[in-house]
CSV table of C-alpha atoms in Angstrom, one decimal:
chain,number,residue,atom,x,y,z
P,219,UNK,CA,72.1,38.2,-11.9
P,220,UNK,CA,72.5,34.6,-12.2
P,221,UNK,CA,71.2,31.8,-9.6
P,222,UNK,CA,72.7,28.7,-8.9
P,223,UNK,CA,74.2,26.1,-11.7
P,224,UNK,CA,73.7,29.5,-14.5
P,225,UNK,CA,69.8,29.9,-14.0
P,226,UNK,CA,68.1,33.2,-13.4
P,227,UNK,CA,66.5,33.7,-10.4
P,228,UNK,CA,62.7,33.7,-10.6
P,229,UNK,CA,61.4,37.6,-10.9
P,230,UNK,CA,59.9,37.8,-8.0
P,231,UNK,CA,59.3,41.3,-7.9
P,232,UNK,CA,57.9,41.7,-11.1
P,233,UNK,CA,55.4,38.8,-10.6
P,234,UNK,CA,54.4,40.7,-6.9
P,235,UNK,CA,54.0,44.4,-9.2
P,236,UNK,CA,51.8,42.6,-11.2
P,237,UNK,CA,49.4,40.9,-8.6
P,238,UNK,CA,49.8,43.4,-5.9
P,239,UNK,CA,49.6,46.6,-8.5
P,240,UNK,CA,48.2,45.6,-11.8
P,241,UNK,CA,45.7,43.4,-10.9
P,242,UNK,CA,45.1,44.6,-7.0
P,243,UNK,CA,45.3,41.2,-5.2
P,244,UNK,CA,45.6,41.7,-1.2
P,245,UNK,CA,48.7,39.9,-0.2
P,246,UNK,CA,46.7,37.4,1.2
P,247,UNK,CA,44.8,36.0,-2.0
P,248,UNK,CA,48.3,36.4,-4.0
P,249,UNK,CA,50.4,34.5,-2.1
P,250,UNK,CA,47.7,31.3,-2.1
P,251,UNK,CA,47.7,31.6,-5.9
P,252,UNK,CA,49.6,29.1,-7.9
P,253,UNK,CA,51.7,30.1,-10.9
P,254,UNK,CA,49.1,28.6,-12.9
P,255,UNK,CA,46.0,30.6,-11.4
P,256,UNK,CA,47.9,33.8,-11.8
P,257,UNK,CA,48.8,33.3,-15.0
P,258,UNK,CA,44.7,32.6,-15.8
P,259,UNK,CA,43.8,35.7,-13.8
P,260,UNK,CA,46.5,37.7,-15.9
P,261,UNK,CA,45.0,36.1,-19.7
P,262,UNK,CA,41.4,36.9,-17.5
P,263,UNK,CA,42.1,40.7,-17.1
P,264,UNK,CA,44.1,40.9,-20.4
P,265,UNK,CA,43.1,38.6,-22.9
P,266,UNK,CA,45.1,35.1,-23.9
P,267,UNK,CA,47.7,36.1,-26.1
P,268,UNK,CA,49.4,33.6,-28.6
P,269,UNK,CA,53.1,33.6,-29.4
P,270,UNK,CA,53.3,34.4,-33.2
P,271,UNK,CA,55.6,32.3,-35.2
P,272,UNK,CA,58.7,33.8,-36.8
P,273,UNK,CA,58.7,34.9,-40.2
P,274,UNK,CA,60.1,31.8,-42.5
P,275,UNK,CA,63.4,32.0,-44.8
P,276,UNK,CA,60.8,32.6,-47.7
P,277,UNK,CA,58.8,35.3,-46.2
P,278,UNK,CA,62.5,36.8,-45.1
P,279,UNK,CA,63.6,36.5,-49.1
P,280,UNK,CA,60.4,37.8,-50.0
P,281,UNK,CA,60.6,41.1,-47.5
P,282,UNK,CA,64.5,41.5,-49.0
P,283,UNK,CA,63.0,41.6,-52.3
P,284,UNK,CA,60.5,43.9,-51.9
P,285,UNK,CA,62.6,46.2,-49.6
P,286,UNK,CA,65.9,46.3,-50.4
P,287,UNK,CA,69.2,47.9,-48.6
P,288,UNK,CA,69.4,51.2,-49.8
P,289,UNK,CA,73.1,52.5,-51.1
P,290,UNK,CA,75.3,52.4,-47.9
């Protein structure tokens, strides 16, 4: 489902499952949360996570080496 000008529409009901079920905020203390304090509560209850960085065109050569295609 696509919003106006192309854009999704913001996930509102996944955000509510997690304040409201996974971390038990009363609709109260939710909705005075901004983005930025939920996020914090979420890295708070699960640990900061970092993105990891893709694999570079050498490690990819390198994994192609070491595992190649079998016979097709």
């Amino acid at each position: 489902m696509r919003g106006r000008r192309g854009r999704r529409p913001f996930p509102w009901q996944d955000v509510m499952a997690v304040g409201f079920g996974v971390l038990g905020l009363e609709p109260r203390a939710f909705w005075s949360l901004t983005l930025a304090e939920l996020d914090a509560a979420v890295r708070g209850r699960f640990g900061a996570t970092r993105a990891e960085e893709p694999p570079s065109r050498s490690d990819l050569s390198d994994l192609q080496d070491r595992y190649p295609d079998g016979p097709e």
